Structures are given as C-alpha cells and as structure tokens.
mmCIF file with all atom_site columns, C-alpha atoms in Angstrom:
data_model
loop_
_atom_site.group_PDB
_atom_site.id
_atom_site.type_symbol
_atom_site.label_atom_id
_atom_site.label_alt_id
_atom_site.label_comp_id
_atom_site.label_asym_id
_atom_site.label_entity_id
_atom_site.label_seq_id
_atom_site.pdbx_PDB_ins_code
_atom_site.Cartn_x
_atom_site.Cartn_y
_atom_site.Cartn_z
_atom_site.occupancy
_atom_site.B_iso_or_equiv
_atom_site.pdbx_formal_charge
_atom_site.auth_seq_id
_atom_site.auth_comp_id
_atom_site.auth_asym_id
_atom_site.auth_atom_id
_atom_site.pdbx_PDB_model_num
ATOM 1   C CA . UNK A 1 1   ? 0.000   0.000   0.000   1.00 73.00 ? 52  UNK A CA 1
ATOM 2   C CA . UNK A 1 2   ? 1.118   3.359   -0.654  1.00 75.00 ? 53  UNK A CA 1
ATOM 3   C CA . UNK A 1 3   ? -0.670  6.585   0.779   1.00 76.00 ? 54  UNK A CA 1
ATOM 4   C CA . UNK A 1 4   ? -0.152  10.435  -0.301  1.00 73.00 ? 55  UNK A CA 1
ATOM 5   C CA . UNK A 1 5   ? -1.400  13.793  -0.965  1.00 70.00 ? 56  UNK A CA 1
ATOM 6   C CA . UNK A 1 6   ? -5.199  14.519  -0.779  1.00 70.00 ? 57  UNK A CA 1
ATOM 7   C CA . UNK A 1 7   ? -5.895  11.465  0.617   1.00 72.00 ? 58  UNK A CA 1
ATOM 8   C CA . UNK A 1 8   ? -5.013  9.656   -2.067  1.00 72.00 ? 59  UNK A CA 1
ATOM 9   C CA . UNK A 1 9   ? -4.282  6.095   -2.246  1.00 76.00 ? 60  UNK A CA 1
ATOM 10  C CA . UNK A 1 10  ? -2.719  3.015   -4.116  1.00 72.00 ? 61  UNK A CA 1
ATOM 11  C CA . UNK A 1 11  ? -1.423  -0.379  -4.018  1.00 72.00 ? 62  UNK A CA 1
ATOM 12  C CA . UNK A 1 12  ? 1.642   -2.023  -5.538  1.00 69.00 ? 63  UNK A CA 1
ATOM 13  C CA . UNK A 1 13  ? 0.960   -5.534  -6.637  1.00 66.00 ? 64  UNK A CA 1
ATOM 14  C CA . UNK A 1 14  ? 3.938   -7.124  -8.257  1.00 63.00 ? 65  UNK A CA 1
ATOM 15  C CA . UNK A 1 15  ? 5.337   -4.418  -10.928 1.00 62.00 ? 66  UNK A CA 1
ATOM 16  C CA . UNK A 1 16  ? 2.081   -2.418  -10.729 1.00 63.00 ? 67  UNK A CA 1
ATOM 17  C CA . UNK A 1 17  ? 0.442   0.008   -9.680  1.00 60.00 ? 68  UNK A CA 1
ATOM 18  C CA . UNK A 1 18  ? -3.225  -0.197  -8.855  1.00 60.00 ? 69  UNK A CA 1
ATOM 19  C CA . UNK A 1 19  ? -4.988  3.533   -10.077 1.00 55.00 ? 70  UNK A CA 1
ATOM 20  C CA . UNK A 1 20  ? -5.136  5.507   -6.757  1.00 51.00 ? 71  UNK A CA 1
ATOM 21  C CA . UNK A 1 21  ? -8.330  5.751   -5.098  1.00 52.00 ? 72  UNK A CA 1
ATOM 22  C CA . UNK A 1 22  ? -9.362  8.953   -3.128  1.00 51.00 ? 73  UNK A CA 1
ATOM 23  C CA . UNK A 1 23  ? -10.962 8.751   0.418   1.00 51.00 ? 74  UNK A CA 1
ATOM 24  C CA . UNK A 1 24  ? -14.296 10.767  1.282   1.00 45.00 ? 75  UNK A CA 1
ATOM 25  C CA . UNK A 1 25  ? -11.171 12.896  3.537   1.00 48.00 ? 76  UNK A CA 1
ATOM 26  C CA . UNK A 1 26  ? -9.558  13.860  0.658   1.00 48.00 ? 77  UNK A CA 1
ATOM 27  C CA . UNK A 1 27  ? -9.179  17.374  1.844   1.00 64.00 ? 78  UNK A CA 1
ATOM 28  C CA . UNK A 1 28  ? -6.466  15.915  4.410   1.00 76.00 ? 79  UNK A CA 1
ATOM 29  C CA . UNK A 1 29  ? -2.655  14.659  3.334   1.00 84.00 ? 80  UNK A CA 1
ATOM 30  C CA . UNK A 1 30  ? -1.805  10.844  3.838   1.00 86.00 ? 81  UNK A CA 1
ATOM 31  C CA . UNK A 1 31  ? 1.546   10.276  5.360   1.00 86.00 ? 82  UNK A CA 1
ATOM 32  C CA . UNK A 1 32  ? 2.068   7.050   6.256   1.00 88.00 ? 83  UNK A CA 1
ATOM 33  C CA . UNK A 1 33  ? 0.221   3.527   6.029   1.00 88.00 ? 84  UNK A CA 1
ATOM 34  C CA . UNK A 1 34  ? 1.336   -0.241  7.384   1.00 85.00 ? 85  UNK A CA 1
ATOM 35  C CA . UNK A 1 35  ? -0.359  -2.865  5.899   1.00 80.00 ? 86  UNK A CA 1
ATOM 36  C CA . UNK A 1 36  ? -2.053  -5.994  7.025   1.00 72.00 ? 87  UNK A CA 1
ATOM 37  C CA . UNK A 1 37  ? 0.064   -8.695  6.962   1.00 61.00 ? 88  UNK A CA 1
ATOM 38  C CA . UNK A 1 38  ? 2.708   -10.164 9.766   1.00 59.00 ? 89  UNK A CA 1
ATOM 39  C CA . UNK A 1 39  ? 5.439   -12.836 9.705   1.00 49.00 ? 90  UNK A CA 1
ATOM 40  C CA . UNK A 1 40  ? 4.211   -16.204 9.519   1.00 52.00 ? 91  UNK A CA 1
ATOM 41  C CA . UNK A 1 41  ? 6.825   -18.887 11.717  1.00 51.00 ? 92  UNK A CA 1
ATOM 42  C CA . UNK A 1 42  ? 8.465   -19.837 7.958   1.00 52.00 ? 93  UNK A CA 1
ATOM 43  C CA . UNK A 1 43  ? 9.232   -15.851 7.712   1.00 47.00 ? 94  UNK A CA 1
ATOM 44  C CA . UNK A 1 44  ? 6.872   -15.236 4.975   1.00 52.00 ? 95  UNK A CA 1
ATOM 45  C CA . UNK A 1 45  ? 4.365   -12.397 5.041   1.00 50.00 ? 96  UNK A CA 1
ATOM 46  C CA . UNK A 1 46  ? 0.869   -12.936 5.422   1.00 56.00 ? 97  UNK A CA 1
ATOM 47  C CA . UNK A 1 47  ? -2.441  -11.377 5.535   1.00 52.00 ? 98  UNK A CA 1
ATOM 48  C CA . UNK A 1 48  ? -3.834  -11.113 8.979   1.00 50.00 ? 99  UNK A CA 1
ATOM 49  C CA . UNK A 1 49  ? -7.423  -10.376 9.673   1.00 50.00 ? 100 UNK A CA 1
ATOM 50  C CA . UNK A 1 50  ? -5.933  -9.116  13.153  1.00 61.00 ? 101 UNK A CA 1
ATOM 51  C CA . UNK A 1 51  ? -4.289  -6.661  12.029  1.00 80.00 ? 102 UNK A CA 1
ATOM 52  C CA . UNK A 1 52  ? -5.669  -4.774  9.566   1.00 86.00 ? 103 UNK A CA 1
ATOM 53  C CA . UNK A 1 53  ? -3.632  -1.971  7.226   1.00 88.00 ? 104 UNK A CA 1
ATOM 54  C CA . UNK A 1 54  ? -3.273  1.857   8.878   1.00 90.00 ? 105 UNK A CA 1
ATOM 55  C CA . UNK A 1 55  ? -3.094  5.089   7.314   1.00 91.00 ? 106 UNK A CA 1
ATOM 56  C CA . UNK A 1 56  ? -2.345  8.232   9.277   1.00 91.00 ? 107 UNK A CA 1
ATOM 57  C CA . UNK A 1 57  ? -2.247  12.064  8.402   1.00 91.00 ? 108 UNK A CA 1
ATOM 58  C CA . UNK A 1 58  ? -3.012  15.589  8.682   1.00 91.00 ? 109 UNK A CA 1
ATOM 59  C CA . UNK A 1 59  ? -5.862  16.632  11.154  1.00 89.00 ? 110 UNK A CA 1
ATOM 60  C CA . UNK A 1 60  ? -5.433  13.508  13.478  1.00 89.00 ? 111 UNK A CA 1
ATOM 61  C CA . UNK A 1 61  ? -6.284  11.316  10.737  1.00 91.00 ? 112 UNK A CA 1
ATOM 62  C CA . UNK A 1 62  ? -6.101  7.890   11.472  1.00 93.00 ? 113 UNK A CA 1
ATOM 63  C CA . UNK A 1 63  ? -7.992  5.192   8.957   1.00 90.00 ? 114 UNK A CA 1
ATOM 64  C CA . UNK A 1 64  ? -7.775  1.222   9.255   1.00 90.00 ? 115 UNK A CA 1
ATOM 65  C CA . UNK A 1 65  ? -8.877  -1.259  5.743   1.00 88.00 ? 116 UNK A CA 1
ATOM 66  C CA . UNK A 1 66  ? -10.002 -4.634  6.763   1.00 84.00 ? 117 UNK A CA 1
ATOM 67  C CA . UNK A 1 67  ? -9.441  -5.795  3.065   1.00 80.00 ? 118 UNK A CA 1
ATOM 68  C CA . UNK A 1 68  ? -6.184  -4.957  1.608   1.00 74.00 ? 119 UNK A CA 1
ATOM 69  C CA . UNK A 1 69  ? -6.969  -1.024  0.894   1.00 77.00 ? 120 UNK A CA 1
ATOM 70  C CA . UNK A 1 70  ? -10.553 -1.561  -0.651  1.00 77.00 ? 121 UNK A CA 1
ATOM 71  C CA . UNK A 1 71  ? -12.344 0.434   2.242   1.00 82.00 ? 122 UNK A CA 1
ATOM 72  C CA . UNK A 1 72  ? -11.304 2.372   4.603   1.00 85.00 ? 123 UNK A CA 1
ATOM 73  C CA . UNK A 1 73  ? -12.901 3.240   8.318   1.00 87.00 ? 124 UNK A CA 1
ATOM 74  C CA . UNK A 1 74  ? -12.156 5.729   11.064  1.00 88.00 ? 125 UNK A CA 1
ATOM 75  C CA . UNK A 1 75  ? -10.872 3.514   14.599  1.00 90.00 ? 126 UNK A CA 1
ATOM 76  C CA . UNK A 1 76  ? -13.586 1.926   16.737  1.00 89.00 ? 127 UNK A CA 1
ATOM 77  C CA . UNK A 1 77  ? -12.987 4.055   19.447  1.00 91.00 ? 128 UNK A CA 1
ATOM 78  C CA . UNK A 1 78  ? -12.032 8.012   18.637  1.00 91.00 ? 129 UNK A CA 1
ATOM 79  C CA . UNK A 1 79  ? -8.045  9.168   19.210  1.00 92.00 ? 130 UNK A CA 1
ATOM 80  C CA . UNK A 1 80  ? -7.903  11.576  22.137  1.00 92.00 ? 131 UNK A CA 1
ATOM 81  C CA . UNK A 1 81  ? -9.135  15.075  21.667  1.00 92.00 ? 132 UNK A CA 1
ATOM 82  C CA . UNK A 1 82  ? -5.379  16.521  22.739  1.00 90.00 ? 133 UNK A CA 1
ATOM 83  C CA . UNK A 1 83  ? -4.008  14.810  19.816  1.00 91.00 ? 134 UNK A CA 1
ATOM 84  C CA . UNK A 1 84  ? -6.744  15.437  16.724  1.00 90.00 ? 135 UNK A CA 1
ATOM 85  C CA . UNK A 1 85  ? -5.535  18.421  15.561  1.00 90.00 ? 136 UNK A CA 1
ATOM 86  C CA . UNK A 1 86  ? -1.848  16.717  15.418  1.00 92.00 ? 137 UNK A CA 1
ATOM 87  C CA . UNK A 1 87  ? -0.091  16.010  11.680  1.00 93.00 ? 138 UNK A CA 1
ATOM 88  C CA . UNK A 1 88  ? 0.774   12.488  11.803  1.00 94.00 ? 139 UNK A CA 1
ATOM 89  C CA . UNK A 1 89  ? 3.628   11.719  9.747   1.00 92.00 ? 140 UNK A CA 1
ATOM 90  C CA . UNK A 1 90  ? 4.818   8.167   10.922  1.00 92.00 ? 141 UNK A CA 1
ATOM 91  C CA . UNK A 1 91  ? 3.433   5.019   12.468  1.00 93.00 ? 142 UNK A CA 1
ATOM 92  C CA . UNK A 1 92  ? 5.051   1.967   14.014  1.00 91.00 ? 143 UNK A CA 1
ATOM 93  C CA . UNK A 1 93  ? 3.206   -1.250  14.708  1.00 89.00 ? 144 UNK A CA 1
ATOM 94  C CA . UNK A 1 94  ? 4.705   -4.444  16.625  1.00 84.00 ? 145 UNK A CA 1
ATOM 95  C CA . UNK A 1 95  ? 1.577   -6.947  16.909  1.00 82.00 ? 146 UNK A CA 1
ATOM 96  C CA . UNK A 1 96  ? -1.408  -5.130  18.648  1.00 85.00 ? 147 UNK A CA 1
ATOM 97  C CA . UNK A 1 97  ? 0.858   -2.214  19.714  1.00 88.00 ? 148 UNK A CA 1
ATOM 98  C CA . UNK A 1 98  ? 0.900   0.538   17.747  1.00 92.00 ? 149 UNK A CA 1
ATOM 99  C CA . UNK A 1 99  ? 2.692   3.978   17.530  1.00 94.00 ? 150 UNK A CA 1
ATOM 100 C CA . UNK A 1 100 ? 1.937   6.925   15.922  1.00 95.00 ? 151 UNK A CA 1
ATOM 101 C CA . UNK A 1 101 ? 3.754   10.419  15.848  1.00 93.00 ? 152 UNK A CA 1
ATOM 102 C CA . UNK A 1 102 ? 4.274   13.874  14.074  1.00 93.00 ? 153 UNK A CA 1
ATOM 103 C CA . UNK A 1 103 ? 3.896   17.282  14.308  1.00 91.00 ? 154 UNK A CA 1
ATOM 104 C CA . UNK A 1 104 ? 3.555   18.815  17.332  1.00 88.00 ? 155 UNK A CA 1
ATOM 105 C CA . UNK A 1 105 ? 5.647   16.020  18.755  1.00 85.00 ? 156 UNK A CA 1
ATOM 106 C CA . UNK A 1 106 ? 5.021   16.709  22.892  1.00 86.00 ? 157 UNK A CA 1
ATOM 107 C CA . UNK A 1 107 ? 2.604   14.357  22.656  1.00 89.00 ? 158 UNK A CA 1
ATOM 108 C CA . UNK A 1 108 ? 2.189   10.694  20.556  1.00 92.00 ? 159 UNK A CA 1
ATOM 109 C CA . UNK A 1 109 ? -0.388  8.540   20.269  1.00 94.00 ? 160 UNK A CA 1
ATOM 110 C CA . UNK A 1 110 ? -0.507  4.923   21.219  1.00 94.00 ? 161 UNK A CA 1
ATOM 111 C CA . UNK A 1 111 ? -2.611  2.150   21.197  1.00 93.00 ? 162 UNK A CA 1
ATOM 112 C CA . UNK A 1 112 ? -1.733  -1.616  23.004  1.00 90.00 ? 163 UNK A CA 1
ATOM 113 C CA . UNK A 1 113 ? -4.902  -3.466  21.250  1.00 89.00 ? 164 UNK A CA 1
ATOM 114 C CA . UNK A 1 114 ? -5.127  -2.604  17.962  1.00 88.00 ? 165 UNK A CA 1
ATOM 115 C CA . UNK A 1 115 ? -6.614  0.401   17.651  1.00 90.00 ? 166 UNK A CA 1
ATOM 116 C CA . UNK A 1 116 ? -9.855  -0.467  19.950  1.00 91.00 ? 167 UNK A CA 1
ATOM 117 C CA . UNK A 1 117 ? -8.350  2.056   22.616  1.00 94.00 ? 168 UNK A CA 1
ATOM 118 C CA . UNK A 1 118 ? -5.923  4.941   22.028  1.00 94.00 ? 169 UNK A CA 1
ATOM 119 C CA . UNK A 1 119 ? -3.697  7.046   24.750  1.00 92.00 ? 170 UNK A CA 1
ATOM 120 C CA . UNK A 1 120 ? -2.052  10.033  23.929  1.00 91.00 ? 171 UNK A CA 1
ATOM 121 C CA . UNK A 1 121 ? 1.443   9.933   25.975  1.00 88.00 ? 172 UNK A CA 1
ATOM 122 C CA . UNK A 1 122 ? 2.640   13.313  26.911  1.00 84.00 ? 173 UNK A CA 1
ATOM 123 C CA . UNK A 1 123 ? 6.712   13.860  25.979  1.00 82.00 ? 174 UNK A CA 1
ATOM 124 C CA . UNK A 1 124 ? 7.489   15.718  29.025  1.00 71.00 ? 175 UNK A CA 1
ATOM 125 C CA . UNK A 1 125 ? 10.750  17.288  27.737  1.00 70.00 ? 176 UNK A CA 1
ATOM 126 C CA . UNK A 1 126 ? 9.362   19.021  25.604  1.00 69.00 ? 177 UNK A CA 1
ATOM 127 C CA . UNK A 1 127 ? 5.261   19.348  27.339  1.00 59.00 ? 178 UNK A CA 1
ATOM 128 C CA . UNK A 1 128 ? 5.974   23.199  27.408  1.00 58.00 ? 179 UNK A CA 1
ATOM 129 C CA . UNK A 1 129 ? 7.988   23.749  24.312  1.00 61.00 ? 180 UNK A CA 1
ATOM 130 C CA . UNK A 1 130 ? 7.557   26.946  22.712  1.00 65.00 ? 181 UNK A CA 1
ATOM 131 C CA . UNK A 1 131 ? 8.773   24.824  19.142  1.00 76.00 ? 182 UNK A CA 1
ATOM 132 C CA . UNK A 1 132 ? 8.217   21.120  19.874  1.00 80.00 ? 183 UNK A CA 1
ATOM 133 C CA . UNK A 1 133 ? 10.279  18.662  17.476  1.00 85.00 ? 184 UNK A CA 1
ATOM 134 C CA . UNK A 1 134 ? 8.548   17.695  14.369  1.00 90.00 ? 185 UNK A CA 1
ATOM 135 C CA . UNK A 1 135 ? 8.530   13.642  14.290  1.00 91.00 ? 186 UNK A CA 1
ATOM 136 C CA . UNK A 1 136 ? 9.195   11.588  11.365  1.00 89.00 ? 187 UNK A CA 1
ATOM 137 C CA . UNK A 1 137 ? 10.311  8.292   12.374  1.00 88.00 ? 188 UNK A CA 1
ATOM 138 C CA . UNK A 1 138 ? 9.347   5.876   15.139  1.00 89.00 ? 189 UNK A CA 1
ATOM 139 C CA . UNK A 1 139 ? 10.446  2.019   15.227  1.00 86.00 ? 190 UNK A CA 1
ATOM 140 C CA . UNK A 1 140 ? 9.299   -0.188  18.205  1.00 85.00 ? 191 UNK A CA 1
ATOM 141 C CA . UNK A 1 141 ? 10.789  -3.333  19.277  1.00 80.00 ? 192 UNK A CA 1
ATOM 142 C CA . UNK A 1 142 ? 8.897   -5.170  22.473  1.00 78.00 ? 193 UNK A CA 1
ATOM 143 C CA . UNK A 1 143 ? 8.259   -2.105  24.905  1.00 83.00 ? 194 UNK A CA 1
ATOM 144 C CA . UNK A 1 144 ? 11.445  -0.558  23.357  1.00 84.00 ? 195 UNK A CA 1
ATOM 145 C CA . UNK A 1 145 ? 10.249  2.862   21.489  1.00 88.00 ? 196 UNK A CA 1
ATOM 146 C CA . UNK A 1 146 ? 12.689  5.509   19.816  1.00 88.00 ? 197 UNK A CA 1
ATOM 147 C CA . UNK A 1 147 ? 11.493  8.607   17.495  1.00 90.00 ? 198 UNK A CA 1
ATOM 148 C CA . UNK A 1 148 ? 13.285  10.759  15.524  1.00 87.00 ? 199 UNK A CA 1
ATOM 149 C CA . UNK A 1 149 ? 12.872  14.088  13.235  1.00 88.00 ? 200 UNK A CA 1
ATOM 150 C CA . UNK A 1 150 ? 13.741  17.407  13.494  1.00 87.00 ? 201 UNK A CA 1
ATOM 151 C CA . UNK A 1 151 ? 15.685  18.483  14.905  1.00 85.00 ? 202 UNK A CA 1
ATOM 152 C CA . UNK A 1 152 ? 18.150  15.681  14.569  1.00 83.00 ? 203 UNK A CA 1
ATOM 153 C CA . UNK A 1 153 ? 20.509  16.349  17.561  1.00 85.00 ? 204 UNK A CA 1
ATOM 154 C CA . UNK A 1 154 ? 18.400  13.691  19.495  1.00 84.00 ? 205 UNK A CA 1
ATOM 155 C CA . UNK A 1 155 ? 16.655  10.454  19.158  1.00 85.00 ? 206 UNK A CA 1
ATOM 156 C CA . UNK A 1 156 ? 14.187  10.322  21.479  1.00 87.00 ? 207 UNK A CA 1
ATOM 157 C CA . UNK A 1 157 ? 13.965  6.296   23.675  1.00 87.00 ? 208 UNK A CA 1
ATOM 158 C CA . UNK A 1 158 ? 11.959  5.018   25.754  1.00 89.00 ? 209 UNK A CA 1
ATOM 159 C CA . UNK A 1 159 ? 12.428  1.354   27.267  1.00 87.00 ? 210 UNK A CA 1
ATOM 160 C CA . UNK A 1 160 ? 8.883   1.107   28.827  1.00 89.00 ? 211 UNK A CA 1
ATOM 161 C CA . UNK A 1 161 ? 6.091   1.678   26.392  1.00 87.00 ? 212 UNK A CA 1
ATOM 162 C CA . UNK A 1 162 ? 6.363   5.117   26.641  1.00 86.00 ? 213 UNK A CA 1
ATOM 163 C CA . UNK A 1 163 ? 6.347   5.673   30.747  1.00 88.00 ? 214 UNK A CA 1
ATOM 164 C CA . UNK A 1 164 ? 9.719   7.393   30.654  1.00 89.00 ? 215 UNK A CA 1
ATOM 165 C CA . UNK A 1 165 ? 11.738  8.917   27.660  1.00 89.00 ? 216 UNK A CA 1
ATOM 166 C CA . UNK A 1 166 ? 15.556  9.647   27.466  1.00 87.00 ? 217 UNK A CA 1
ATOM 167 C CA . UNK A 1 167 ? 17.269  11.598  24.781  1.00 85.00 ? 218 UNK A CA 1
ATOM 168 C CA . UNK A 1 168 ? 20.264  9.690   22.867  1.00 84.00 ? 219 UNK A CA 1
ATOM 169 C CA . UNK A 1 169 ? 22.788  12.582  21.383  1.00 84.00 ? 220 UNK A CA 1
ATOM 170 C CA . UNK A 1 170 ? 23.200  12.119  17.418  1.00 79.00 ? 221 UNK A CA 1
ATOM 171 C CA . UNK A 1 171 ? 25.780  13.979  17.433  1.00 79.00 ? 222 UNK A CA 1
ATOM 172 C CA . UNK A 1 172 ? 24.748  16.238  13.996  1.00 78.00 ? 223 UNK A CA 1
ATOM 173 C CA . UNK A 1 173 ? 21.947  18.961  13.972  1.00 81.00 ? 224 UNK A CA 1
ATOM 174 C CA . UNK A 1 174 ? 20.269  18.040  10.584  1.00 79.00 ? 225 UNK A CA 1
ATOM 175 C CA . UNK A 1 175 ? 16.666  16.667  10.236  1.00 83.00 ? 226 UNK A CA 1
ATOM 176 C CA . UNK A 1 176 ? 16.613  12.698  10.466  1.00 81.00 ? 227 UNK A CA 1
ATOM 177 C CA . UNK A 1 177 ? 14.019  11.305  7.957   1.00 79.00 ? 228 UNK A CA 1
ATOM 178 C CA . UNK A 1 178 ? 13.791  7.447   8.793   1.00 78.00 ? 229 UNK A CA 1
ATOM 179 C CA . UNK A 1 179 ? 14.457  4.794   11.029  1.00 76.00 ? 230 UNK A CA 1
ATOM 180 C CA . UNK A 1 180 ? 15.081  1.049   9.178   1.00 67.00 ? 231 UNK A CA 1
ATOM 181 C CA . UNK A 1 181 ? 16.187  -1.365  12.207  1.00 60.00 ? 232 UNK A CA 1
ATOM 182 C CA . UNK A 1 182 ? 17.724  -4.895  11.793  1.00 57.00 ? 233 UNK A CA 1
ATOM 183 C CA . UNK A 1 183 ? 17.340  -7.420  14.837  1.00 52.00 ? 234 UNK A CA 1
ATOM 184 C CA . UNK A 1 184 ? 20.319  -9.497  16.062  1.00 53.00 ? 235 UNK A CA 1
ATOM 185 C CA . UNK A 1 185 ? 20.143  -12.429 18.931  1.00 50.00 ? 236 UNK A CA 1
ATOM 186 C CA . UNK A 1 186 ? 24.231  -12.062 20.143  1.00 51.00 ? 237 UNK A CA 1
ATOM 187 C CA . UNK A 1 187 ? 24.483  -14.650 22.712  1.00 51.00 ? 238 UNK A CA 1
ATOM 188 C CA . UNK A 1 188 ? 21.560  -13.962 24.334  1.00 48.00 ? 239 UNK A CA 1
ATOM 189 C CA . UNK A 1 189 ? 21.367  -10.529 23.587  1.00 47.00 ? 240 UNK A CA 1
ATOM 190 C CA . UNK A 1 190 ? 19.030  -8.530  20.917  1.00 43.00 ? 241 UNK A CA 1
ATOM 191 C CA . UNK A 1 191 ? 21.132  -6.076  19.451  1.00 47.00 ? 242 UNK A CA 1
ATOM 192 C CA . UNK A 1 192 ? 18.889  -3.276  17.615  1.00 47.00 ? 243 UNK A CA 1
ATOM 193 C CA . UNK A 1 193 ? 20.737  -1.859  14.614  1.00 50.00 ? 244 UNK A CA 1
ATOM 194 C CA . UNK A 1 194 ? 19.505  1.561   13.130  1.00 52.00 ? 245 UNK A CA 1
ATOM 195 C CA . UNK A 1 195 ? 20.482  3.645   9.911   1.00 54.00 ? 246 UNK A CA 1
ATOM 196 C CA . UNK A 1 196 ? 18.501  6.462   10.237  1.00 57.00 ? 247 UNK A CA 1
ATOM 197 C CA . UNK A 1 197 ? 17.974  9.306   7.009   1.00 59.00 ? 248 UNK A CA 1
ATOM 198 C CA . UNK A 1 198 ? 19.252  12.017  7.195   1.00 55.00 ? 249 UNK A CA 1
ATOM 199 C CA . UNK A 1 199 ? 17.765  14.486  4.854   1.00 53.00 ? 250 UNK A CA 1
ATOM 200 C CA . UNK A 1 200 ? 19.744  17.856  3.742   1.00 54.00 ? 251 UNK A CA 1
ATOM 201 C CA . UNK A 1 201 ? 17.653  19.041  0.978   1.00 54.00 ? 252 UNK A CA 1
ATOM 202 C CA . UNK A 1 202 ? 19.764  18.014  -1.660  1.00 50.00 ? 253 UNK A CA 1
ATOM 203 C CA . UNK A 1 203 ? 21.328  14.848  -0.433  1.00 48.00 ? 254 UNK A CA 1
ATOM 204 C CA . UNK A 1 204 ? 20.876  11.990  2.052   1.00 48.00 ? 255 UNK A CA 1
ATOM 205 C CA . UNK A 1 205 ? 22.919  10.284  4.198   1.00 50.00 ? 256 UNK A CA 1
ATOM 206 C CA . UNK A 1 206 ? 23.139  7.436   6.567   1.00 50.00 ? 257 UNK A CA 1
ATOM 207 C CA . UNK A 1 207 ? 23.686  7.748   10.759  1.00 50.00 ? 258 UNK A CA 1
ATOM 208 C CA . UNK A 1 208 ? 24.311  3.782   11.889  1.00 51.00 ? 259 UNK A CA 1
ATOM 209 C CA . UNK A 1 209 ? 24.650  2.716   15.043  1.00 50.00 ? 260 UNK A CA 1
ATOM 210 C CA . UNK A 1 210 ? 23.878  -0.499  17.971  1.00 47.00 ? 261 UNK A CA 1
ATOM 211 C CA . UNK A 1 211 ? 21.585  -0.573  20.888  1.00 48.00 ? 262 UNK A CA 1
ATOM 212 C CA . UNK A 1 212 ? 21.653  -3.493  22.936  1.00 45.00 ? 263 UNK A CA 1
ATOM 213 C CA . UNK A 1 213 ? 19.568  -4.616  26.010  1.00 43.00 ? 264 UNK A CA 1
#
C-alpha cells in the first residue's frame, strides 16, 4: 500500500500500480500507512485479519482497511481530543501495539490493542515547548520505542512503552528522515541496529549505530 497527498491512495501488486483511489477525507494529506500482513513462523508475510492496514495524516487522521486497501474506516474508538488536531507523519506497529507520531511532537499517540483504545502519551521534555520537534520516524521493538525528526541532535527512547523517555545525542543537527532497524540475537542478547535518514535538501545520508539490552 502506498498513501499520499489529498488522501489519495494506491497499491503495488507485483510491478504495478493499482490507479489511486481517493478517500471521502480527501481534503487531508496521507503520510504514512502499514499494511495488514505479519510474519508467519516460515518468515513469509501474510495477511492477517488481526491486524488490519493503517493510514495516518493531517488533522489527526487515522484510517484502518479490513481488506487490503478496498475500504477504509475511522478507529472503533475516537483518538484523544489533545491529539486530533496533530499532523501524523509516521506510524510503528509491533503486533497489537501501535505507535503513531508527528507534528507537534510533545505528545504521541498509542494504542496496546489494535486500535480499539488509544492514549495520547505526553513527551514531558518538551510538554511546554515553545517549538516542539517535528517527528518523522518511530520504530518499536517489544516495549522498546525511539522517534526521531527534526531536529536531529536527538533520538528520542523510551524502554517502557512510553512511561519514561531519554534523549540519545546524534551527534549532527540536521533533520533525520527514517528509522530502518535490523534485529540481532548475540548470545543472548538482541542487538537493535539503526540507519537512520538524514535528509539535507539536496542529499541523504546514513547515521548507523547499535543498541543493545
């Protein structure tokens, strides 16, 4: 699935690409989508009526498809009025738990069953911000969380669901765009490898590094 502008949206099935379909909320951007499918034990992906695809986007958006992108539907239960008038930009989803973040990022919204209930979790670092960070990228792994955006001095972690939150230096003050992480088991421990984007304007680069826990 792919999501855009104007609530636009598409899916890529082999070499194709389906028309795009608009959504009766086309007047608000798409910015993100994860679709329905989850590792089977052989590895493989595939579809899970559990958990269905995501989209997120301007105005609090948040829109789930029960049948591969067909139709779309607004969550069960609403998202939190402190968080509707947020611009999502990214989403992370680790079975039932879900994470979704953006623009103002003090605050990010979180759900631990699927969407059927939704808890906005205040970022108290930055609560009373007069220019809160703008998030782009969020990864989960267990109840291991870390966003990142702009600026890109920090990546923001937090090691219990989103309790507590600790900033890990970068190092480099430009925007970070993405977060792709690679899972190692290292004699007994899961070593979290992340390239994350960084985005200049005009060229991209690559900021690696190892967490381990």
């Amino acid at each position: 699935l792919v999501v855009g502008y104007d609530g636009h949206v598409g899916m890529i099935a082999g070499r194709d690409l389906r028309r795009p379909e608009r959504f009766q909320i086309a007047q608000h951007h798409l910015r993100d989508v994860v679709a329905s499918a989850k590792l089977s034990a052989t590895g493989k992906l595939e579809p899970s009526k559990k958990l269905p695809a995501c989209a997120i986007g301007d105005r609090g958006t948040v829109l789930f498809s029960n049948d591969d992108g067909a139709s779309w539907m607004a969550p069960a239960t609403a998202i939190p009025v402190a968080v509707r008038s947020f611009d999502f930009t990214t989403i992370a989803r680790r079975g039932n738990r879900i994470w979704i973040a953006g623009s103002p990022g003090s605050m990010v919204l979180h759900s631990a069953d699927g969407g059927a209930s939704w808890h906005s979790v205040a970022i108290e670092a930055f609560a009373t911000a007069a220019a809160p960070p703008d998030w782009r990228a969020i990864a989960t792994v267990g109840s291991h969380v870390w966003i990142a955006g702009s600026p890109g001095s920090i990546v923001l972690h937090s090691p219990d669901d989103g309790q507590t939150w600790e900033p890990l230096a970068t190092g480099q003050p430009l925007p970070l765009a993405d977060i792709a992480r690679r899972l190692k088991a290292r004699g007994g421990t899961i070593v979290l490898r992340m390239s994350i984007g960084i985005t200049t304007g005009t060229s991209q680069f690559l900021l690696t590094g190892s967490v381990s826990w």
